[in-house]
Coordinates of C-alpha atoms in Angstrom, one line a residue:
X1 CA 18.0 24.5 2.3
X2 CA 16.9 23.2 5.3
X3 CA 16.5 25.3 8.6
X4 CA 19.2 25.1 11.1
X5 CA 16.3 24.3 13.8
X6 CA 14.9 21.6 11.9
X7 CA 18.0 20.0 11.4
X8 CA 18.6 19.9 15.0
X9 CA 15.3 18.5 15.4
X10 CA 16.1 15.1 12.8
X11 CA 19.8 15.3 14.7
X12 CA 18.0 14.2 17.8
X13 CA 15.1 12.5 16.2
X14 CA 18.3 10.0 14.3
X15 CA 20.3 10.0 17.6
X16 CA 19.6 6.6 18.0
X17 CA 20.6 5.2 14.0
X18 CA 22.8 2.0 14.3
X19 CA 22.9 1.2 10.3
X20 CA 24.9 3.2 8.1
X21 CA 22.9 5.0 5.2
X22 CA 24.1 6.5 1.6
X23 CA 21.7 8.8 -0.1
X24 CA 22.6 7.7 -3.8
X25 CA 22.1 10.8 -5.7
X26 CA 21.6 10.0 -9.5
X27 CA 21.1 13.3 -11.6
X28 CA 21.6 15.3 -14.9
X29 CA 23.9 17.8 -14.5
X30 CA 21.2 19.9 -17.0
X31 CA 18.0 19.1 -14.6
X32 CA 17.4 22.9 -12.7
X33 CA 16.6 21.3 -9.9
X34 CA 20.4 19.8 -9.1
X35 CA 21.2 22.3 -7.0
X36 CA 18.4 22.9 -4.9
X37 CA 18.3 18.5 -4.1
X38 CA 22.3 18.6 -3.6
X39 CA 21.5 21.4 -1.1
X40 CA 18.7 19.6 0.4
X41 CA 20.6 16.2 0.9
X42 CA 24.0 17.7 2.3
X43 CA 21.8 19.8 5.0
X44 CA 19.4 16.2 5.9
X45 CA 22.5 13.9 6.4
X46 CA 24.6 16.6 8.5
X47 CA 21.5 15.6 11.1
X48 CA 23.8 12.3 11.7
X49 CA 26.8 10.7 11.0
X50 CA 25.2 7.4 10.1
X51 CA 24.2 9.1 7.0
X52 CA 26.5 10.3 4.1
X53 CA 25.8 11.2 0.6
X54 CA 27.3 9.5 -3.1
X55 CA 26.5 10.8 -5.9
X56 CA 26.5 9.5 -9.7
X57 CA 25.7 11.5 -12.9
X58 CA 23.4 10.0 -16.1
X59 CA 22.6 11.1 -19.1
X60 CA 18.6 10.7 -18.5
X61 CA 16.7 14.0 -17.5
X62 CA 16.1 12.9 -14.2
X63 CA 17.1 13.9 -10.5
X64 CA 16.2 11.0 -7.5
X65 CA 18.1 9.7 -5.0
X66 CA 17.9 6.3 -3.3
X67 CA 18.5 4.9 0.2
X68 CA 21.1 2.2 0.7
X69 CA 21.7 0.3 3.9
X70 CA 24.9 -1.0 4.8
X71 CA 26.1 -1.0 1.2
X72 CA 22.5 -3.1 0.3
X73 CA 19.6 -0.6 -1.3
X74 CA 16.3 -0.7 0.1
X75 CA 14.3 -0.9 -2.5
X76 CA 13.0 2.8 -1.6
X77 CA 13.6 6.3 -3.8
X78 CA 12.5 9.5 -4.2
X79 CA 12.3 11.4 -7.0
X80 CA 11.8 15.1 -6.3
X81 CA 12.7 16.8 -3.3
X82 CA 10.6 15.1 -0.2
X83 CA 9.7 18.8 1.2
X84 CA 6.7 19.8 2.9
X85 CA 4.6 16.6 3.5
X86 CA 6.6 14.3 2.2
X87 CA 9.7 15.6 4.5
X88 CA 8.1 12.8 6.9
X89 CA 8.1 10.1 4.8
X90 CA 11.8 10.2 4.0
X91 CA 12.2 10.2 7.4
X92 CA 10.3 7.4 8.2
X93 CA 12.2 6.2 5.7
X94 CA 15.2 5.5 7.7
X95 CA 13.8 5.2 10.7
X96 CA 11.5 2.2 9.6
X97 CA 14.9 1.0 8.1
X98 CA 16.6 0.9 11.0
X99 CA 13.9 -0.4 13.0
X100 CA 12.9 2.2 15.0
X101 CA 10.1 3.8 13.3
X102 CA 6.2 4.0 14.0
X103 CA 3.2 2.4 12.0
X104 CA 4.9 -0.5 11.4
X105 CA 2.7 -3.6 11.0
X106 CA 3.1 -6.3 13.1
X107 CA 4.5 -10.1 12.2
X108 CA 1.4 -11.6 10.5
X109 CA 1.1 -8.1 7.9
X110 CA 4.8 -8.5 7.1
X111 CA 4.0 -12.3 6.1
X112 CA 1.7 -11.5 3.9
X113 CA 3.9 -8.5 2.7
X114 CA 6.7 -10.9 2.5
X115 CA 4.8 -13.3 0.6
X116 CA 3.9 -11.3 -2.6
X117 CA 4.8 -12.8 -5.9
X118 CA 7.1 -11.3 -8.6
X119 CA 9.3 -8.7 -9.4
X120 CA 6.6 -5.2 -8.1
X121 CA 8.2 -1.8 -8.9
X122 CA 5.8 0.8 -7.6
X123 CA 5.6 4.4 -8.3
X124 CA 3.6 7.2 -6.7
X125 CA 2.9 10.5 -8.2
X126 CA 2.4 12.9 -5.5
X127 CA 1.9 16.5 -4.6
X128 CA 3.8 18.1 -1.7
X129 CA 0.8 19.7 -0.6
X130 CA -1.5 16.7 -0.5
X131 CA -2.4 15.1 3.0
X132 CA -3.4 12.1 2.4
X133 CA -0.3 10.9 0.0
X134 CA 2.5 10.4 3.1
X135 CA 0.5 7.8 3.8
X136 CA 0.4 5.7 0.7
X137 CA 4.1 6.7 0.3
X138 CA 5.2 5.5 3.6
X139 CA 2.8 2.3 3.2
X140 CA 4.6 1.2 0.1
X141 CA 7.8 2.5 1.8
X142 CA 7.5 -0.6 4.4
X143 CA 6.8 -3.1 1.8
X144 CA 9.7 -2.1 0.1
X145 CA 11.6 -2.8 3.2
X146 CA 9.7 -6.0 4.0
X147 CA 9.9 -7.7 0.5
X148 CA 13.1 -7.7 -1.2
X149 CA 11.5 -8.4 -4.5
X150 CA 9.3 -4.8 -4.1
X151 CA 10.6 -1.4 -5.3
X152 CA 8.7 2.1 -4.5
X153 CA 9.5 4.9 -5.7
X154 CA 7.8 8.3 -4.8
X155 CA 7.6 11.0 -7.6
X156 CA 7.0 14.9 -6.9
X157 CA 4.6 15.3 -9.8
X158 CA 5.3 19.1 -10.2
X159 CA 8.8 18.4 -10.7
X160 CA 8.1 15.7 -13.3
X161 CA 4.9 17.4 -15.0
X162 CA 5.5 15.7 -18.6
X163 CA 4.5 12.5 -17.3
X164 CA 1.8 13.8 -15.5
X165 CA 0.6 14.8 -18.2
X166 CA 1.4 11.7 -20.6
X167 CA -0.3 10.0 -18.0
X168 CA -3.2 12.2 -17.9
X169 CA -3.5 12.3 -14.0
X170 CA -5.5 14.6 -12.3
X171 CA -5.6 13.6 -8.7
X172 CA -2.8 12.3 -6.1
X173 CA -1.7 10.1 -5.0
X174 CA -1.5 8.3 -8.0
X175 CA -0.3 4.7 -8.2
X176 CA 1.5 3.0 -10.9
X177 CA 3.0 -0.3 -11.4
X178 CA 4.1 -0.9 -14.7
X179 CA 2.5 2.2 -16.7
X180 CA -1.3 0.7 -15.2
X181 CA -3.1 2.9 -13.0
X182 CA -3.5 0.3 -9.6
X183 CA -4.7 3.7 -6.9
X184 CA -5.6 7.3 -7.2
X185 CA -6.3 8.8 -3.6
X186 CA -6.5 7.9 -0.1
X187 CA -5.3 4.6 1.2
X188 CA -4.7 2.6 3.9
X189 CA -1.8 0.0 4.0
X190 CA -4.6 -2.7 4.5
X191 CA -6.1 -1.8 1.7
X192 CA -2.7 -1.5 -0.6
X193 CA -1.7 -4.9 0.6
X194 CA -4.9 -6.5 -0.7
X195 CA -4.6 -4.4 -4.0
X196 CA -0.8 -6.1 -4.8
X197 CA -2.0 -9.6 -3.7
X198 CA -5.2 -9.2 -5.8
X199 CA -3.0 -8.2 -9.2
X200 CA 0.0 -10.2 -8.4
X201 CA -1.1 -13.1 -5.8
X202 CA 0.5 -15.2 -3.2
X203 CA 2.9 -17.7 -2.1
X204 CA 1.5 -18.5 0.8
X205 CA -1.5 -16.4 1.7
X206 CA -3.9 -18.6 2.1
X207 CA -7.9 -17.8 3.6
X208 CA -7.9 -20.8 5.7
X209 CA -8.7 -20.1 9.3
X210 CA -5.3 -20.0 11.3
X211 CA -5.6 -20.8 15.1
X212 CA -8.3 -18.7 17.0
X213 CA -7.8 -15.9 19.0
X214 CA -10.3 -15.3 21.6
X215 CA -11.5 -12.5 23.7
X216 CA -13.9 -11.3 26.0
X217 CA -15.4 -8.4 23.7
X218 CA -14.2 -7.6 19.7
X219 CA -14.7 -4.2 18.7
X220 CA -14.8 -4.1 14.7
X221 CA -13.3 -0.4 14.0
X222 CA -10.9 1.7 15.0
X223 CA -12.7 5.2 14.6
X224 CA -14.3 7.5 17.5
X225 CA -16.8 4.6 18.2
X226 CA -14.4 1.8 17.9
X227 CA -11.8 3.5 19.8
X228 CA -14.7 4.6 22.9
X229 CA -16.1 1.0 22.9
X230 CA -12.7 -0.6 23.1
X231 CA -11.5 1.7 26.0
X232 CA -14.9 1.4 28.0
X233 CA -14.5 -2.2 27.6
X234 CA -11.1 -2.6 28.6
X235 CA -11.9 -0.3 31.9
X236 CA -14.2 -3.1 33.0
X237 CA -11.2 -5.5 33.1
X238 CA -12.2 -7.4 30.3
X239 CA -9.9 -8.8 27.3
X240 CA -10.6 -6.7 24.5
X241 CA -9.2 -6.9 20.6
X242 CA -9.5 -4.1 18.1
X243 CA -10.0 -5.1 14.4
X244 CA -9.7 -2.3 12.2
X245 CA -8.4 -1.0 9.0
X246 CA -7.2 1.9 10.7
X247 CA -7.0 4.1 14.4
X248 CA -9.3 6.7 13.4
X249 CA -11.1 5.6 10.1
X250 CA -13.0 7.8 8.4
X251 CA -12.5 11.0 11.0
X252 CA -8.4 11.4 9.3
X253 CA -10.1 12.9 5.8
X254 CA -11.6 15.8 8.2
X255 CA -9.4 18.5 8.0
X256 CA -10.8 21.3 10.3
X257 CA -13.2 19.7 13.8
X258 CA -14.2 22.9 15.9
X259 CA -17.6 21.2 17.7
X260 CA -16.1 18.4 19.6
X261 CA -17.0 19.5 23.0
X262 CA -14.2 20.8 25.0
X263 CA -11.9 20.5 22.3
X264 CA -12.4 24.1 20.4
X265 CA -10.4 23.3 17.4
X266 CA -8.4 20.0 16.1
X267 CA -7.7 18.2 12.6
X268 CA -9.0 14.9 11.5
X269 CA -5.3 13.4 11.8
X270 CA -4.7 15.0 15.4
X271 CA -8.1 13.7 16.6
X272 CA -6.9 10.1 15.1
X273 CA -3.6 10.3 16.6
X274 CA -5.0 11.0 20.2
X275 CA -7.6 8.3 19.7
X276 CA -4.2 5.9 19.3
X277 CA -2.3 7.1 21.9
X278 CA -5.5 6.8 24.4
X279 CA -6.0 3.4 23.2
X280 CA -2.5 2.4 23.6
X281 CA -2.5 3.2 27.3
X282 CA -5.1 0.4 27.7
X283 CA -3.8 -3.5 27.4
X284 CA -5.9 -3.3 24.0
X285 CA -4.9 -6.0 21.1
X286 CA -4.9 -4.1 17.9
X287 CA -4.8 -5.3 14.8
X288 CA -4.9 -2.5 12.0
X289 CA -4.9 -3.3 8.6
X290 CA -7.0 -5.6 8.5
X291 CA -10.6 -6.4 6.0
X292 CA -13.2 -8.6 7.3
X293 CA -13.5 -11.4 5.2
X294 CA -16.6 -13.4 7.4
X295 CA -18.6 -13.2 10.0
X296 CA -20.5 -15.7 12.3
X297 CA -22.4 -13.6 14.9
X298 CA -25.8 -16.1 15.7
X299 CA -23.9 -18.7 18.2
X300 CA -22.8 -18.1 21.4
X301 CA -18.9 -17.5 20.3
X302 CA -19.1 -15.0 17.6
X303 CA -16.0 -15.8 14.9
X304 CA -14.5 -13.2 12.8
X305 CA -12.0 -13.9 10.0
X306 CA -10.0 -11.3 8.2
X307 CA -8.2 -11.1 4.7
X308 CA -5.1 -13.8 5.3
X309 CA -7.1 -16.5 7.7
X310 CA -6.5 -14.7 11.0
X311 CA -9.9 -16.0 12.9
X312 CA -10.8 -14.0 16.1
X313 CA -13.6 -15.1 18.5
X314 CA -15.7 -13.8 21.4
X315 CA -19.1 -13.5 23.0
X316 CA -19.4 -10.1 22.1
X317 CA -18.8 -8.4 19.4
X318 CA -18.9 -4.6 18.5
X319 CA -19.8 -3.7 15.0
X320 CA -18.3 0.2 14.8
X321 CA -16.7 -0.2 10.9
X322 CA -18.0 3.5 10.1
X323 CA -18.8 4.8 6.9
X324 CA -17.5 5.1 3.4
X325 CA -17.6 8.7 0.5
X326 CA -20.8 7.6 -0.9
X327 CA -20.8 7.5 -5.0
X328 CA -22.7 8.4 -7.4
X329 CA -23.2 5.4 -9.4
X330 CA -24.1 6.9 -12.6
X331 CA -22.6 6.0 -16.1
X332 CA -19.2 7.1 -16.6
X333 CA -18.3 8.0 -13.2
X334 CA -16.2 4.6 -12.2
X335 CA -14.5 5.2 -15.8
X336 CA -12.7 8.4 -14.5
X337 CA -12.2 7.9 -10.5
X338 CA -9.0 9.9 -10.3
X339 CA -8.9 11.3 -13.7
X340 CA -11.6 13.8 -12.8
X341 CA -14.0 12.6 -10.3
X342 CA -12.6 13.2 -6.8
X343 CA -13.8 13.0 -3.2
X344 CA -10.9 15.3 -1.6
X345 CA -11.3 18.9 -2.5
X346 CA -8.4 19.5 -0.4
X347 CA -5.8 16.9 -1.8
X348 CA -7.1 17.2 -5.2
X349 CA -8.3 20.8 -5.6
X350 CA -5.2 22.2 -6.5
X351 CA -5.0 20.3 -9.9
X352 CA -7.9 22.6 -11.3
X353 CA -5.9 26.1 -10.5
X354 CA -8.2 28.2 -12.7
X355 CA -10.2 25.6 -14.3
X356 CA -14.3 24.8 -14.1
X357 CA -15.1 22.0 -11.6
X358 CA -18.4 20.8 -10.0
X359 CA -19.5 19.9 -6.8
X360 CA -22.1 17.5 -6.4
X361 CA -23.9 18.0 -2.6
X362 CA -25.2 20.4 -0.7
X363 CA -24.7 19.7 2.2
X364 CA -21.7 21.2 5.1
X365 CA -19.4 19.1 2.9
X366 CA -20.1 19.7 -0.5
X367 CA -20.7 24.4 0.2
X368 CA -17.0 24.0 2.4
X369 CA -15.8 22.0 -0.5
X370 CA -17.4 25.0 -3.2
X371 CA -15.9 27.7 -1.4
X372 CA -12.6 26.1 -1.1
X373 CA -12.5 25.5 -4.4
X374 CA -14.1 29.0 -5.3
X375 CA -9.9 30.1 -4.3
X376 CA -8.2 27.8 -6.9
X377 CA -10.6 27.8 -9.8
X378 CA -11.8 29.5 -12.2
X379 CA -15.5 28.8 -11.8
X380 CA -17.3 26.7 -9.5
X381 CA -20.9 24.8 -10.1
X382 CA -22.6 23.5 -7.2
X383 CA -25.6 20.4 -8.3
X384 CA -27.8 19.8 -5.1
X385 CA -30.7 16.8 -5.8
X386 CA -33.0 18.3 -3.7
X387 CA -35.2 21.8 -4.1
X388 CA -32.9 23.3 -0.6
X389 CA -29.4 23.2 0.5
X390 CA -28.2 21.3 3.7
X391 CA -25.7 23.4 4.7
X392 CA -25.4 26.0 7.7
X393 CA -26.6 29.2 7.1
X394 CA -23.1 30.4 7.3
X395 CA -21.7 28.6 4.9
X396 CA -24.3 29.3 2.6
X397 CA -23.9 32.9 3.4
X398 CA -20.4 32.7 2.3
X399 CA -20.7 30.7 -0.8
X400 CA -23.6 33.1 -2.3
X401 CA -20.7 35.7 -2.0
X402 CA -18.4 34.6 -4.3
X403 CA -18.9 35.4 -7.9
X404 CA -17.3 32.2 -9.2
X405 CA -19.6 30.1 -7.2
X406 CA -22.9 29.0 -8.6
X407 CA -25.7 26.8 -7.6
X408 CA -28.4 24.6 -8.7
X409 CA -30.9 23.0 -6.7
X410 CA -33.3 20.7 -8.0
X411 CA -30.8 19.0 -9.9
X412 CA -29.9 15.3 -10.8
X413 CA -26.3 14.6 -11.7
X414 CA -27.1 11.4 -14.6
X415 CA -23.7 11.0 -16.5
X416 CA -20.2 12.0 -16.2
X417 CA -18.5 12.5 -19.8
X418 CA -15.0 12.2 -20.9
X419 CA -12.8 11.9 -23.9
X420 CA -11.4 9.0 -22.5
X421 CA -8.7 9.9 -20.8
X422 CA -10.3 12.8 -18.5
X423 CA -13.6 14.3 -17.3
X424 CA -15.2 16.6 -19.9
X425 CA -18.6 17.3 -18.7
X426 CA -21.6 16.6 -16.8
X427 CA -25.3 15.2 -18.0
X428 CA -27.7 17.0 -15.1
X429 CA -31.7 16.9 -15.3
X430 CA -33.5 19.4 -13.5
X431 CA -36.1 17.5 -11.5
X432 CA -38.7 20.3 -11.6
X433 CA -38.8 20.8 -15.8
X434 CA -37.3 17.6 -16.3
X435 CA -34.6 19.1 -18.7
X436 CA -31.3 17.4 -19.5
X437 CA -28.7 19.7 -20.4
X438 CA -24.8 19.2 -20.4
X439 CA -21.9 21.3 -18.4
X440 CA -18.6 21.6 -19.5
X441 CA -16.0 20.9 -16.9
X442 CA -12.4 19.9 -16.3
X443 CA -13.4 18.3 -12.5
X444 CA -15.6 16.7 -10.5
X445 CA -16.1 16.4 -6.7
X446 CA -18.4 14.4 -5.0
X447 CA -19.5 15.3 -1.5
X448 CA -23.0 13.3 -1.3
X449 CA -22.7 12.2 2.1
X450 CA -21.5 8.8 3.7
X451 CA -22.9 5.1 3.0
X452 CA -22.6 2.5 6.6
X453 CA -19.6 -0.2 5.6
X454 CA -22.3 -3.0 7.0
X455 CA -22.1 -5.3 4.2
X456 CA -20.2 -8.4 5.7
X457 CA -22.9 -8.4 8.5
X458 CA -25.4 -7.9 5.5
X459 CA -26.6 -11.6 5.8
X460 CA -27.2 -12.0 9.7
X461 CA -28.7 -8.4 11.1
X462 CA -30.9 -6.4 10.3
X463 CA -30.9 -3.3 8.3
X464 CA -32.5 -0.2 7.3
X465 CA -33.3 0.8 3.9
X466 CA -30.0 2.7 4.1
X467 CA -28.2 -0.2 4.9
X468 CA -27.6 0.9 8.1
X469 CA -27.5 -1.7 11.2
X470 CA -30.8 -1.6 13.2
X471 CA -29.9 -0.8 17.2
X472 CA -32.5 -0.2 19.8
X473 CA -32.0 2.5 22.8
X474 CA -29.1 0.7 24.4
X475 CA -26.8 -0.1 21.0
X476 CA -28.5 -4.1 20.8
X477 CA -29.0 -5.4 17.1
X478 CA -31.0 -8.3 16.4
X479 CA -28.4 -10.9 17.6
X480 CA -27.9 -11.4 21.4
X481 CA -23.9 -10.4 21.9
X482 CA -24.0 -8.0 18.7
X483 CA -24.0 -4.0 19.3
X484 CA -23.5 -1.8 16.8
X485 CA -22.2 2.2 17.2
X486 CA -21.2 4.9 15.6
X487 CA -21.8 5.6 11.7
X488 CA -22.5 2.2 10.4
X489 CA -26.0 1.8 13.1
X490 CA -29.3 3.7 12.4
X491 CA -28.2 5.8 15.3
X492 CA -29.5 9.5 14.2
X493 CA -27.2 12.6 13.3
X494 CA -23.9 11.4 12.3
X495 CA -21.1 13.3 14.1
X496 CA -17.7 12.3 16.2
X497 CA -18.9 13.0 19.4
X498 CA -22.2 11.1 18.8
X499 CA -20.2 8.3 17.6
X500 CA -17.8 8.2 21.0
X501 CA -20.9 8.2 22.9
X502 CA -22.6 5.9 20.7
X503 CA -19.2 3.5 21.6
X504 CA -19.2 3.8 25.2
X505 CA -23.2 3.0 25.5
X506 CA -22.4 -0.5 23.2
X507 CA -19.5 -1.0 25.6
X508 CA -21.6 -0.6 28.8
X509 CA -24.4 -2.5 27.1
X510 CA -22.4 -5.7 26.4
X511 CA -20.7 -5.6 30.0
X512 CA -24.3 -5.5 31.6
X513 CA -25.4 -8.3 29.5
X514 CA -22.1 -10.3 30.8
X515 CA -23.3 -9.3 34.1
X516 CA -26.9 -10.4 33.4
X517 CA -25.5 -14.1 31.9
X518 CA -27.6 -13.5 28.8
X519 CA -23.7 -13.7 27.0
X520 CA -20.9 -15.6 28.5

């Protein structure tokens, strides 16, 4: 089932295993799939001969297969054949196992990992197709192996589509911990952590500050801004931390970047994975997966502490925490996040194959997300709130050729309606006639733009209306030894290569301002 090439390719990639792994095949001799998995697992562990494969038969309709460890299970198991996207998370699988994989968090994440209460068994519907569920597979993968007391288990939703359904979801990934609904959609380990200790709480996580770790400059974000500032920074010599949720932030959810000068043509997760690497080849302190809790930015020493009492400090600090999918916030649209209101047309499109959808926004984002769309579903209905689209003239071009494409300007998205369990319709006024009427729908996707994540700085600097830090010419807010770049300032025309600039302007900023003694 697998390629001869590929399996070189793990062969060399598991070279290096030192623990001995059983893939514990548990099926129903009945389920189709059988066949297909058995050839799938004897083709993966002839890549080494640290892995072998057991199998035992039940008489539930199921087909997974779980990882064991030197006789001891891991706590991880997939259900469904881990193909196409997935195919990387079962190998991160073992390689995280065996301590030798990537993305692992470092000592103080795995405390608060290890620290978790109670008995936490953790499934994720996925689709093979979807980008952005490897990575809350292979977050919940790691806890898995850094609590004893957590089981995850990943679930190929096409394979298993009764429960999709008697679960009613309509987005991936979906996760579950004890038939409740805990996250639909993109996610960040950081932000899963936070989840299980908000349901299930802590031993010893405690918000406390812990000892301080000081620097010359803090860069808050890890996206193009963060990354440029942190880079510039450490190029003047000076001690510089990261303090991020993620390398890359909000850029990973771009799928296609063609105007980043000199690069003709990369992906959101490629541009992210180069901003790592460049960063890594700096003595840069990062600390990913991490929420800012408080701030202090008016003394001297400007303090930042994060979710678990980790309390960083430095005369500089640069605020670069990006942007966030802006919402709606109309009635009903909180009540069916992930059961019909989306933000990824791409991860989530292909649950509406020949069903109506909307998209709310006009803008680049919203006619790409229409005309993707326009290829999977039946009939596509595009609400923009004000009397002219935003998008290029291309794009616009494009979408006014498709047949199943249709749009409203003019128009003021005021409810999203549901039967309860999924999205049903829209409520939309036409601002001109002021007309309410209703459109029947099976999906909703939301592409109004970005909102600035400036809300723990929300009490000390000063904003615009759009919440939006206020910088002058040279990336200064209205605290001495406090810059602000990238999408989270008021900084005009929000776009990558404005953000990196935007970075390395803070960066030279604060290093002239060190130079100048007005910070120490």
């Amino acid at each position: 089932m697998l390629d001869k090439q590929i399996i070189e390719q793990v062969r060399g990639i598991f070279s290096a295993l030192e623990g001995q792994y059983t893939l514990l095949l548990t099926f129903n001799k009945a389920f189709e799939e059988l066949d297909s998995m058995r050839s799938f697992l004897s083709d993966f562990a002839s890549s080494s001969e640290k892995i072998s494969v057991e199998e035992q038969e039940t008489t539930e309709n199921t087909l997974y297969f779980d990882i064991v460890k030197n006789g001891t299970p891991t706590g991880i198991r997939f259900r469904g054949i881990p193909n196409g996207h997935e195919f990387t998370s079962l190998l991160l699988a073992i390689l995280n196992s065996d301590g030798k994989g990537k993305n692992l968090p470092d000592a103080n994440i795995c405390k608060r990992v290890a620290a978790l209460n109670g008995e936490i068994h953790i499934q994720t519907y996925v689709s093979l197709t979807c980008t952005n569920c490897p990575d809350v597979v292979q977050a919940f993968n790691i806890m898995a192996l850094n609590n004893p007391s957590i089981t995850h288990e990943m679930i190929d939703g096409a394979l298993f589509q009764a429960e999709v359904e008697a679960k009613h979801i309509q987005g991936v990934p979906a996760v579950f911990i004890d038939g409740e609904l805990v996250h639909s959609g993109k996610g960040e380990f950081g932000e899963l952590l936070q989840k299980l200790e908000d349901k299930f709480g802590s031993s010893t996580l405690s918000n406390e500050p812990q000892e301080e770790q000081n620097y010359d400059v803090i860069v808050l974000g890890g996206g193009p801004a963060g990354s440029s500032a942190a880079i510039y920074s450490a190029r003047k010599g000076l001690k510089v931390a990261i303090i991020a949720e993620s390398i890359g932030g909000q850029v990973k959810e771009t799928v296609g970047i063609e105007n980043l000068i000199s690069v003709p043509q990369t992906t959101g997760a490629k541009l992210a994975a180069d901003l790592k690497e460049h960063v890594r080849t700096y003595p840069i302190d990062v600390f990913e997966n991490r929420k800012i809790e408080t701030v202090s930015l008016k003394e001297a020493q400007k303090r930042i502490v994060v979710r678990g009492g980790e309390t960083f400090v430095a005369p500089a600090v640069i605020i670069a925490t990006g942007a966030s999918w802006r919402k709606l916030n109309v009635e009903g649209e909180s009540d069916y996040l992930g059961k019909g209101v989306h933000f990824c047309p791409h991860c989530d499109g292909p649950f509406y194959k020949n069903k109506a959808v909307a998209v709310i926004g006009g803008g680049n984002s919203g006619i790409e997300a229409a005309i993707d769309l326009a290829n999977i579903c039946s009939n596509v209905t595009v609400l923009e709130f004000a009397d002219t689209l935003r998008a290029d003239e291309v794009l616009q071009n494009k979408a006014a050729s498709m047949p199943n494409i249709q749009i409203f300007k003019s128009s003021q998205t005021t409810q999203v309606i549901g039967n309860g369990t999924k999205v049903t319709a829209l409520k939309v006024k036409d601002r001109v006639t002021n007309e309410e009427r209703e459109i029947a729908l099976d999906g909703v996707f939301v592409q109004i733009g970005l909102s600035a994540n400036s809300a723990p700085f929300a009490e000390e600097l000063t904003l615009t209306n759009a919440r939006e830090i206020v910088i002058d010419a040279h990336c200064r807010t209205s605290i001495p030894g406090v810059y602000a770049a990238g999408d989270v300032s008021s900084v005009p025309y929000k776009q990558i290569v404005i953000a990196m600039g935007e970075g390395a302007k803070a960066s030279l900023s604060a290093f002239e301002d060190k130079m100048r003694g007005v910070i120490g």
